[in-house]
CSV table of C-alpha atoms in Angstrom, one decimal:
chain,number,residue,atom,x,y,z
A,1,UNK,CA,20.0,7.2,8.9
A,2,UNK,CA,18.0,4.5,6.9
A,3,UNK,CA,16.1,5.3,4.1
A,4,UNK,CA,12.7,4.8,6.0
A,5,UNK,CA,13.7,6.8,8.5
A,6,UNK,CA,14.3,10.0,6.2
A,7,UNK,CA,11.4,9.1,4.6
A,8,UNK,CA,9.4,9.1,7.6
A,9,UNK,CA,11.7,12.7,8.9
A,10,UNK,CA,9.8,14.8,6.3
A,11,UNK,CA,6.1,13.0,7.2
A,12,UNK,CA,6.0,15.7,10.6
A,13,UNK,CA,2.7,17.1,9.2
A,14,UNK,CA,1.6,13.6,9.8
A,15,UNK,CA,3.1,12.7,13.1
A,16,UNK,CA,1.6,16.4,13.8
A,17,UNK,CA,-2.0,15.0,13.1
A,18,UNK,CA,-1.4,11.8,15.4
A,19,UNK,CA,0.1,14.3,18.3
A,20,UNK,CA,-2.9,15.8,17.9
A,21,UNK,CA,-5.6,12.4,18.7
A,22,UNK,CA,-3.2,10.6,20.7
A,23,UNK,CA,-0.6,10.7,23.7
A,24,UNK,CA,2.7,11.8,22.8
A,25,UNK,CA,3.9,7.9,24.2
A,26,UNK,CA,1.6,6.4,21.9
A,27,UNK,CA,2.8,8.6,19.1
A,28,UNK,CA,6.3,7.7,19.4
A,29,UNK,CA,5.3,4.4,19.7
A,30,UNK,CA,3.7,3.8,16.8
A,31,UNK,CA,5.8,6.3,14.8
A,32,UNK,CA,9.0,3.6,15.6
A,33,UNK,CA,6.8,0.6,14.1
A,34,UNK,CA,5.4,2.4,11.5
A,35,UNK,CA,9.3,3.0,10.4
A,36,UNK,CA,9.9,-0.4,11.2
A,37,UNK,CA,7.2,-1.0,8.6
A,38,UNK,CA,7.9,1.3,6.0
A,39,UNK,CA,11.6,-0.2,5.4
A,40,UNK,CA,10.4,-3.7,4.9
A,41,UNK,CA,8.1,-2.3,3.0
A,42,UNK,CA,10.4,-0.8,0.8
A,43,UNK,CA,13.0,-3.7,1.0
A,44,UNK,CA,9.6,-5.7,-0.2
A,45,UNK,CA,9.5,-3.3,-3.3
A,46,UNK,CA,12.7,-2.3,-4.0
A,47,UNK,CA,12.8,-3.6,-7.3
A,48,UNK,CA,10.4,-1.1,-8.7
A,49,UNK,CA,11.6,1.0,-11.6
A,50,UNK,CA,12.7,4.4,-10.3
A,51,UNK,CA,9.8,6.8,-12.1
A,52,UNK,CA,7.1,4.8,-10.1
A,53,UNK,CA,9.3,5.1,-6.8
A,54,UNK,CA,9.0,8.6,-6.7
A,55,UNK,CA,4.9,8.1,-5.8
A,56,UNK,CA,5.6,5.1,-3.7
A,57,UNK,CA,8.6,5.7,-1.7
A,58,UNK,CA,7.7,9.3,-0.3
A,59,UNK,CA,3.5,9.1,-0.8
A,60,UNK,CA,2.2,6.2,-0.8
A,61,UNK,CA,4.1,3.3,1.2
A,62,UNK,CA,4.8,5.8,4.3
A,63,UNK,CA,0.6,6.6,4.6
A,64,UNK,CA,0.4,2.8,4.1
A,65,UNK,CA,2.9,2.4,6.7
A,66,UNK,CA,1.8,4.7,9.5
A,67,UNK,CA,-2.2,3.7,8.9
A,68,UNK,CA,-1.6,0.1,8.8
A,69,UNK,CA,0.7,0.0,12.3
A,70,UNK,CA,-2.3,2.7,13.6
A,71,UNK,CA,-5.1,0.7,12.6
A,72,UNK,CA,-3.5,-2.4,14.7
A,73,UNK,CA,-3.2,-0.5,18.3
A,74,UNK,CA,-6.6,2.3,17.8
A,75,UNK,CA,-9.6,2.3,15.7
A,76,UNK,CA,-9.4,2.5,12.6
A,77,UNK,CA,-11.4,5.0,11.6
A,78,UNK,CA,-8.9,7.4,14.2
A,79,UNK,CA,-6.1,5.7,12.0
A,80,UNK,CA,-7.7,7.0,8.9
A,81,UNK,CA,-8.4,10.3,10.1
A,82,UNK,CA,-4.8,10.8,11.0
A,83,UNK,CA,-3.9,10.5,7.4
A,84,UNK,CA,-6.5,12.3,5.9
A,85,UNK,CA,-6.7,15.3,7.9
A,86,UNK,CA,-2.9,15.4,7.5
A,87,UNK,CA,-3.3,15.7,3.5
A,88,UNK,CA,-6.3,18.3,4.3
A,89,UNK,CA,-4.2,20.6,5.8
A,90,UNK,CA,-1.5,20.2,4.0
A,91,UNK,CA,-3.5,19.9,0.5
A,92,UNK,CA,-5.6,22.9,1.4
A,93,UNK,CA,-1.8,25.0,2.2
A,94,UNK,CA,-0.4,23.8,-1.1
A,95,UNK,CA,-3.7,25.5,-2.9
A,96,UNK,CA,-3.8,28.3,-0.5
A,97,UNK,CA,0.2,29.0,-2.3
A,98,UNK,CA,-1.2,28.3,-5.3
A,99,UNK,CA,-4.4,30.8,-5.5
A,100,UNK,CA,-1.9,33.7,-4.3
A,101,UNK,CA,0.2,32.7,-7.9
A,102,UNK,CA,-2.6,32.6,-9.9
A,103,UNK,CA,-3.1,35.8,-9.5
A,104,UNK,CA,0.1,37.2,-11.1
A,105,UNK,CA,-0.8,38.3,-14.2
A,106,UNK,CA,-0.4,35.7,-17.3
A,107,UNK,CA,0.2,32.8,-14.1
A,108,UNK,CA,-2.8,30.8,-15.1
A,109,UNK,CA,-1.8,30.9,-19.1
A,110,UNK,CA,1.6,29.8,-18.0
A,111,UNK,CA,0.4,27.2,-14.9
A,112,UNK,CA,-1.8,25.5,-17.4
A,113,UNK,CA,1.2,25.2,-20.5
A,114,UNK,CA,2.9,23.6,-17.8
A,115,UNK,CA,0.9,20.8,-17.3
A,116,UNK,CA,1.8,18.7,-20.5
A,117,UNK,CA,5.1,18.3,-19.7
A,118,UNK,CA,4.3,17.8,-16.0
A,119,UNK,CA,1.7,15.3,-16.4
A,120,UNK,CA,3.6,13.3,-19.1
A,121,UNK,CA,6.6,13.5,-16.9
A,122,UNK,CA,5.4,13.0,-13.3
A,123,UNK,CA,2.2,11.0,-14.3
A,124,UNK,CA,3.3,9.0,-17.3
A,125,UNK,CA,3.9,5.3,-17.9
A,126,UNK,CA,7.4,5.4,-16.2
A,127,UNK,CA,6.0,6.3,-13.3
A,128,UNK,CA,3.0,3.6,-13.2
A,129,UNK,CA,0.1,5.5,-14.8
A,130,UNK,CA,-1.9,4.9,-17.7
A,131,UNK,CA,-3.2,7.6,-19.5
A,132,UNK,CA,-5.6,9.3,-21.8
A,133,UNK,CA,-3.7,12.5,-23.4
A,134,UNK,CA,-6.5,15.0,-24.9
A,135,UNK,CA,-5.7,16.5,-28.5
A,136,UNK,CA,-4.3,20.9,-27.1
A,137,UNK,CA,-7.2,22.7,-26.2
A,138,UNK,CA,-6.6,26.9,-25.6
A,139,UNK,CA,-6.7,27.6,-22.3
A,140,UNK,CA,-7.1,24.2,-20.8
A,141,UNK,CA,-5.5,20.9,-20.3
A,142,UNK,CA,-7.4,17.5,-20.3
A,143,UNK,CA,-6.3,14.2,-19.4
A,144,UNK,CA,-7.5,10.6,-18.2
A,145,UNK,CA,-5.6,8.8,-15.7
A,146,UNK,CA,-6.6,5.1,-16.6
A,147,UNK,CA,-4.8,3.5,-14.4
A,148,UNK,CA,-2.7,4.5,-10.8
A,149,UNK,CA,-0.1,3.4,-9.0
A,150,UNK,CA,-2.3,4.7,-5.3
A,151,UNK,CA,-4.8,2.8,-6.0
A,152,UNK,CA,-2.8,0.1,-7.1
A,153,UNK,CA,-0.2,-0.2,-4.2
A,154,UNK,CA,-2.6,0.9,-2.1
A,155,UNK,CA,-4.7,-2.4,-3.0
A,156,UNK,CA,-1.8,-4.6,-2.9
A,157,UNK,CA,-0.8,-3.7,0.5
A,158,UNK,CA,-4.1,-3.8,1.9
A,159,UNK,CA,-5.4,-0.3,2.4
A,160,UNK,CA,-7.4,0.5,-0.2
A,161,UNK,CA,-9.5,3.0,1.2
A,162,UNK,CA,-6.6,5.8,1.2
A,163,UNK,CA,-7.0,5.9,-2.2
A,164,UNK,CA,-9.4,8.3,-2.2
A,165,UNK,CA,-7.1,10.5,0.3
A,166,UNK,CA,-5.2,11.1,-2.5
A,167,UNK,CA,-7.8,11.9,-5.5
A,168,UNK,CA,-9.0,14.8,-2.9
A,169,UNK,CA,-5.9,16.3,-2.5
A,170,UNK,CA,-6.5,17.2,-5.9
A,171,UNK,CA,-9.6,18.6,-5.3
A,172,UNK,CA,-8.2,20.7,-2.5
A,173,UNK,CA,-4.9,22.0,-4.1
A,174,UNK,CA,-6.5,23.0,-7.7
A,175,UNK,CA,-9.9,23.2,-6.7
A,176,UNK,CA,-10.4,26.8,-5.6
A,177,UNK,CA,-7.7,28.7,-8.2
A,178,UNK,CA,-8.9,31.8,-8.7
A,179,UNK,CA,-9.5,32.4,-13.1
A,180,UNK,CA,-8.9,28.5,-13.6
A,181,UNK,CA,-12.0,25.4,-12.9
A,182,UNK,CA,-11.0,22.3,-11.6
A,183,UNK,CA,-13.4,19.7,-13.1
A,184,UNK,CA,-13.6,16.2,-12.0
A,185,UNK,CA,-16.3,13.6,-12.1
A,186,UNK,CA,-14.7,10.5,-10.7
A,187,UNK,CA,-11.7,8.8,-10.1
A,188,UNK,CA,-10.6,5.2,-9.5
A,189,UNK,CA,-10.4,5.7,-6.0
A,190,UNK,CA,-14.1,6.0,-5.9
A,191,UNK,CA,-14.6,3.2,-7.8
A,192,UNK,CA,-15.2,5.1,-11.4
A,193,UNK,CA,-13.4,4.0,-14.2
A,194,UNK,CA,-11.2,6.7,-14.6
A,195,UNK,CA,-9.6,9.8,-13.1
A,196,UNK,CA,-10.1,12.7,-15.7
A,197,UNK,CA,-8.3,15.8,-15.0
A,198,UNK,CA,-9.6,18.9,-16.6
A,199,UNK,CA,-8.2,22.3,-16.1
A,200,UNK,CA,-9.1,25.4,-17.5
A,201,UNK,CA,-9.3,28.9,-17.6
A,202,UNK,CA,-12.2,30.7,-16.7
């Protein structure tokens, strides 16, 4: 099996969505180019380093992938409402898991010490961000993401608009945790100049 092809094997909540508007003939239809599309997609990018492949090859070139092969055989406003209903109900599940943790006691103190590491780690510079790190506050973490790899790739492959897919699944997975606020007033993919990313305990 090829790379794109397991890639594509754990995108079913996706080919759920398109099940879902369209015939099952069209599905598997575009399914097999949008495959076809994500491994020369990734043979086009295969030289990135590996911390910024970990957003690209399993987020962001397979939603590229399956909108831009949509957008060429139905409208495109049905190709971009495959994608983002897929990351609403998925997003929304995610923080559904999330609230029922929260609410272990000492989960939120914990949840939030974990995001230094995390964010520094999973949404650093090796992985294609740029960010602003905030001095420890109790009870809350703050940073600035300055620069993105979605919106970048995204741009550069011609899709920009999923961008903003992607800044609301934070909304919806951190959004509605119950003793921590979510705050966010813009993000890149909305054309601000920055993403900030405030958590806290309430």
């Amino acid at each position: 099996m090829t790379k794109a092809r397991k890639i594509m094997k754990k995108k079913a909540f996706i080919r759920e969505e398109m099940e879902k508007q369209l015939t099952g003939k069209q599905s598997e239809y575009l399914w097999r180019k949008a495959t076809k599309r994500l491994n020369d997609i990734l043979k086009e990018y295969e030289a990135l380093p590996k911390g910024v492949r970990t957003h690209t090859d399993q987020f962001i070139f397979p939603a590229a992938a399956i909108y831009l092969t949509a957008k060429e055989h139905i409208p495109a406003k049905k190709a971009y409402s495959i994608i983002e209903n897929a990351a609403v109900t998925s997003t929304t599940a995610m923080g559904e898991k999330l609230a029922k943790l929260m609410k272990i006691p000492g989960m939120c103190r914990l949840f939030i010490s974990l995001w230094n590491p995390i964010s520094r780690n999973m949404f650093g510079e090796s992985c294609g961000f740029q960010n602003i790190f905030y001095p420890k506050e109790k009870g809350a973490y703050r940073m600035d993401i300055i620069a993105c790899p979605y919106n970048r790739y995204f741009s550069e492959l011609g899709c920009p608009e999923l961008t903003k897919i992607f800044c609301d699944n934070d909304e919806r997975t951190y959004g509605n945790l119950p003793g921590l606020q979510f705050i966010r007033t813009g993000t890149l993919g909305k054309g601000g100049k920055r993403c900030d990313f405030y958590l806290k305990k309430v």
